[in-house]
Coordinates of C-alpha atoms in Angstrom, one line a residue:
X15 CA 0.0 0.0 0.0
X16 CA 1.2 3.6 -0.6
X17 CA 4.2 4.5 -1.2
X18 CA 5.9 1.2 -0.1
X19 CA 4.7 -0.1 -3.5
X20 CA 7.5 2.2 -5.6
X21 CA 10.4 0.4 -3.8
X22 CA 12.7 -2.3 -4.9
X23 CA 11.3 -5.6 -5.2
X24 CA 12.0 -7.9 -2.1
X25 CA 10.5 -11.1 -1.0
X26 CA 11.2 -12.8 2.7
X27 CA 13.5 -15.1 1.1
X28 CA 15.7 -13.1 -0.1
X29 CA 17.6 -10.1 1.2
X30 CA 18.3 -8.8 -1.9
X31 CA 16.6 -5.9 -3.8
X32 CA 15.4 -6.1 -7.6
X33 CA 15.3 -3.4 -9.9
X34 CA 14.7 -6.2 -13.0
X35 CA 11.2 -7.8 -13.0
X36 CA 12.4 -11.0 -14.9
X37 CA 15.6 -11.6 -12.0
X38 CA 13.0 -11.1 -9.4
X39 CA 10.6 -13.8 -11.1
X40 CA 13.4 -16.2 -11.5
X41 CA 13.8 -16.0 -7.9
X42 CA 10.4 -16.7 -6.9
X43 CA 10.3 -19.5 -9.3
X44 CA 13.5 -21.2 -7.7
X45 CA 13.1 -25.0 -5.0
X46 CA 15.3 -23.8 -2.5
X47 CA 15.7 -26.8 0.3
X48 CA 12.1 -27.7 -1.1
X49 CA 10.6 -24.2 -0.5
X50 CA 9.6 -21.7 -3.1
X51 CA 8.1 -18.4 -3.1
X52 CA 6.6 -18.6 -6.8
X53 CA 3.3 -17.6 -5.9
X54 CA 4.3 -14.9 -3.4
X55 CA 2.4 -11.9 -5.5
X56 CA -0.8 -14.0 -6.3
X57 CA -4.2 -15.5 -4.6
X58 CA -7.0 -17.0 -6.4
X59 CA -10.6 -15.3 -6.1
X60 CA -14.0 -17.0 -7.5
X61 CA -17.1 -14.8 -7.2
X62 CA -20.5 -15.1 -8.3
X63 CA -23.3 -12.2 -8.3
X64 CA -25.5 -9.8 -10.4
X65 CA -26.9 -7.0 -10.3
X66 CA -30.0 -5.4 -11.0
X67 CA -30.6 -1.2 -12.2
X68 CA -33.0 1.2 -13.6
X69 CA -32.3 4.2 -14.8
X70 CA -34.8 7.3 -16.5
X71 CA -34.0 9.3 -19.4
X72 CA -34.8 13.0 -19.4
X73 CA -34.2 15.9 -21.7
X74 CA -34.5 13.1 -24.3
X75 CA -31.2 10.9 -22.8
X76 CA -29.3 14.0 -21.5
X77 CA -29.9 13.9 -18.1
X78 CA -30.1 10.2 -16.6
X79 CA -30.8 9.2 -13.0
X80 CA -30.3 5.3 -11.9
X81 CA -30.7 3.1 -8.7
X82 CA -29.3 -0.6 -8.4
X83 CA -28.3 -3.3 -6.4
X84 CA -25.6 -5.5 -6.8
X85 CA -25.1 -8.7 -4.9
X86 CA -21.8 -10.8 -4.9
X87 CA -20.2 -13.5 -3.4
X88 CA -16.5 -14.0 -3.1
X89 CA -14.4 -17.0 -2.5
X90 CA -10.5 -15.9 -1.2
X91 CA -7.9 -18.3 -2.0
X92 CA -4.1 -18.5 -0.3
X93 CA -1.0 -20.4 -1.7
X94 CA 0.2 -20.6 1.2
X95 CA 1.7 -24.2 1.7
X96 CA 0.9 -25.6 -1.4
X97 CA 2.4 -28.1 -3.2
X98 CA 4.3 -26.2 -6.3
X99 CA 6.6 -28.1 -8.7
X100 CA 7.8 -30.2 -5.6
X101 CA 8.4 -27.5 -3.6
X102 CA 5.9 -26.1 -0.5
X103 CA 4.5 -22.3 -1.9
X104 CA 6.2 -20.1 1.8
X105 CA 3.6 -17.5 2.7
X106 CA 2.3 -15.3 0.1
X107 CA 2.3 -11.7 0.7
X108 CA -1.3 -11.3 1.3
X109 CA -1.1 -14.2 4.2
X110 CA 1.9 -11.8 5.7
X111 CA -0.5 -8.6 5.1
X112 CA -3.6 -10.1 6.2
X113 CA -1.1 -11.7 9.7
X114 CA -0.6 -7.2 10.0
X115 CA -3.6 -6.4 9.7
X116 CA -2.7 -4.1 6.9
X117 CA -6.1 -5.9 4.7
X118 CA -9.7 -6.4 5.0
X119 CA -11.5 -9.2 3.6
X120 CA -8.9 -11.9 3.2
X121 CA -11.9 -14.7 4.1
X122 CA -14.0 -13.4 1.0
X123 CA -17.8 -13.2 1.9
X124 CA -20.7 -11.7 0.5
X125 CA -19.7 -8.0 -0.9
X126 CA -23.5 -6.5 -1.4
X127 CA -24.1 -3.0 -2.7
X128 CA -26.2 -0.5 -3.5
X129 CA -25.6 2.2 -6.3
X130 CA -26.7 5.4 -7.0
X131 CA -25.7 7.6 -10.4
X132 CA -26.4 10.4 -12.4
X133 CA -25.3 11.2 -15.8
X134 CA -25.5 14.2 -17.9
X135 CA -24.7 13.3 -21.8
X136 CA -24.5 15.4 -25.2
X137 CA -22.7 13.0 -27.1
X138 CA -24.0 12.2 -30.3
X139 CA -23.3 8.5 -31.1
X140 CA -22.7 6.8 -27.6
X141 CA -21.1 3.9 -29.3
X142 CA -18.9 5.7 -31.7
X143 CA -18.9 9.7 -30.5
X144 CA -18.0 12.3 -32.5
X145 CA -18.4 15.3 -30.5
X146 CA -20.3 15.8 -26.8
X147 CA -19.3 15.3 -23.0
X148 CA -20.5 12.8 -21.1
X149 CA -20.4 13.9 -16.9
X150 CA -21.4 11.1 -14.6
X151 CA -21.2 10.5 -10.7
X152 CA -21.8 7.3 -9.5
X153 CA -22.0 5.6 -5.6
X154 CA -22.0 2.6 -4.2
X155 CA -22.9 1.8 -0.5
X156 CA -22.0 -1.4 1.1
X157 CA -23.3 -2.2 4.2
X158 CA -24.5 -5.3 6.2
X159 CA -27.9 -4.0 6.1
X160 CA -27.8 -5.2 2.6
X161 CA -26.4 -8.3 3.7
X162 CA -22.7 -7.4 2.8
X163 CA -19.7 -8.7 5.0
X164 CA -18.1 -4.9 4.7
X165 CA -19.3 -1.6 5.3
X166 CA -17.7 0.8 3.1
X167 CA -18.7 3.8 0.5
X168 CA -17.3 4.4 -3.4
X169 CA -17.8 7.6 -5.0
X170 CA -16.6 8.5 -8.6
X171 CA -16.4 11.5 -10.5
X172 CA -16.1 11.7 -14.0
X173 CA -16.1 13.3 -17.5
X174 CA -15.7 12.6 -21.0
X175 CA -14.9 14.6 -23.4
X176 CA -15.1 14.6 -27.6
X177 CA -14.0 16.7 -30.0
X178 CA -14.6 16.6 -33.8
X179 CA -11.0 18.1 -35.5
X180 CA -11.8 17.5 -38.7
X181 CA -15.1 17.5 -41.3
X182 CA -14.5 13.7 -42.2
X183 CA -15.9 12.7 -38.6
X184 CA -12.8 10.3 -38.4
X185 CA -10.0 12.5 -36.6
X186 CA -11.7 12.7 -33.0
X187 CA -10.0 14.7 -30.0
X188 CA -11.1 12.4 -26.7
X189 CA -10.4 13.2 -23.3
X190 CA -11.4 11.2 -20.0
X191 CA -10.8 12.2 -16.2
X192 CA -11.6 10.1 -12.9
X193 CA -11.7 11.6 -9.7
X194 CA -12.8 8.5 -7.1
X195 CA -12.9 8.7 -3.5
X196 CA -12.8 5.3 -1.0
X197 CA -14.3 5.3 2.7
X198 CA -14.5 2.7 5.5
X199 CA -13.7 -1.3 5.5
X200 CA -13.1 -2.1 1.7
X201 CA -12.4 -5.4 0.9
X202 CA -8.3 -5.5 -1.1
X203 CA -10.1 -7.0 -4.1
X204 CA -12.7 -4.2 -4.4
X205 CA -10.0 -1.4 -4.0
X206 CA -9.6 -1.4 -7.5
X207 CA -13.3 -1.4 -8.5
X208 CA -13.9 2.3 -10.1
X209 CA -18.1 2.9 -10.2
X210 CA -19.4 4.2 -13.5
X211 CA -23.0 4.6 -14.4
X212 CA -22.6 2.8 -17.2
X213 CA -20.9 -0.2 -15.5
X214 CA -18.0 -0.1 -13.3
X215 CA -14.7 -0.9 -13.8
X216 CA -11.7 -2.7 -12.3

């Protein structure tokens, strides 16, 4: 997290630094006395879930309101002490970071939300747009009223921007900026989850 994420690479079997992705790999990779650390970086994750939302058109599509609800359920899985090539995986970081207490939701669960947006849009083709701004906000609330595991609250700002430089229609000026904003118990594999009103994005 932060900051400490711009420094060398470094594992707990090793007391060297890596500035080269592929030495640091090799490393990982290696049986050392039957131990390796070649999953270190990873965990497996299985989720299931769905979501349901309406959303109203006004101004004729320019100005679009939605509610949803979204319902998933995550499965967490650790390497740590499996069997890899002959060798037994050595704790992965997120088993050291989860021992710190530095993440929420290593034991997966159910990750329920509900979302709110509103969307103001001038473009002219949505698939293909030529010219136009689309401005959105969207929110999501998780909460264990809803049935989630977590209690925690996403909120994205955004505009899109397109600009026609030419008469042909095929030399387009695009522009895109995302302002998001994270609050309470997030679960480390939502962290990454950016809401959009028209679908979110990881």
């Amino acid at each position: 997290f932060g900051e400490s994420t711009l420094g060398p690479l470094t594992y707990p079997g090793s007391t060297k630094q890596y500035n080269n992705f592929d030495e640091y790999q090799d490393a990982l990779n290696q049986n050392v006395g039957g131990a390796t650390w070649a999953h270190y970086n990873e965990y497996k994750k299985t989720l299931i879930g769905g979501a349901a939302t309406v959303e109203r058109d006004y101004w004729g599509g320019w100005l679009r309101p939605q509610v949803g609800l979204q319902t998933t359920h995550v499965q967490v899985g650790d390497y740590t002490g499996d069997e890899v090539n002959g060798a037994t995986q050595q704790p992965t970081r997120l088993f050291l970071d989860n021992e710190a207490g530095k993440v929420t939701g290593y034991n997966g669960g159910w990750d329920n939300a509900l979302k709110v947006g509103l969307s103001f849009d001038s473009r002219d083709f949505e698939p293909d747009p030529a010219k136009g701004m689309m401005l959105q906000m969207a929110g999501r609330v998780s909460s264990h009223v809803l049935g989630s595991a977590f209690n925690y609250e996403q909120l994205t700002f955004s505009g899109r921007g397109f600009h026609n430089l030419d008469d042909s229609g095929r030399l387009i000026l695009a522009g895109r900026l995302t302002y998001l904003m994270q609050f309470g118990d997030i679960p480390f594999y939502s962290e990454s989850t950016i809401p959009y009103t028209d679908g979110d994005a990881n």
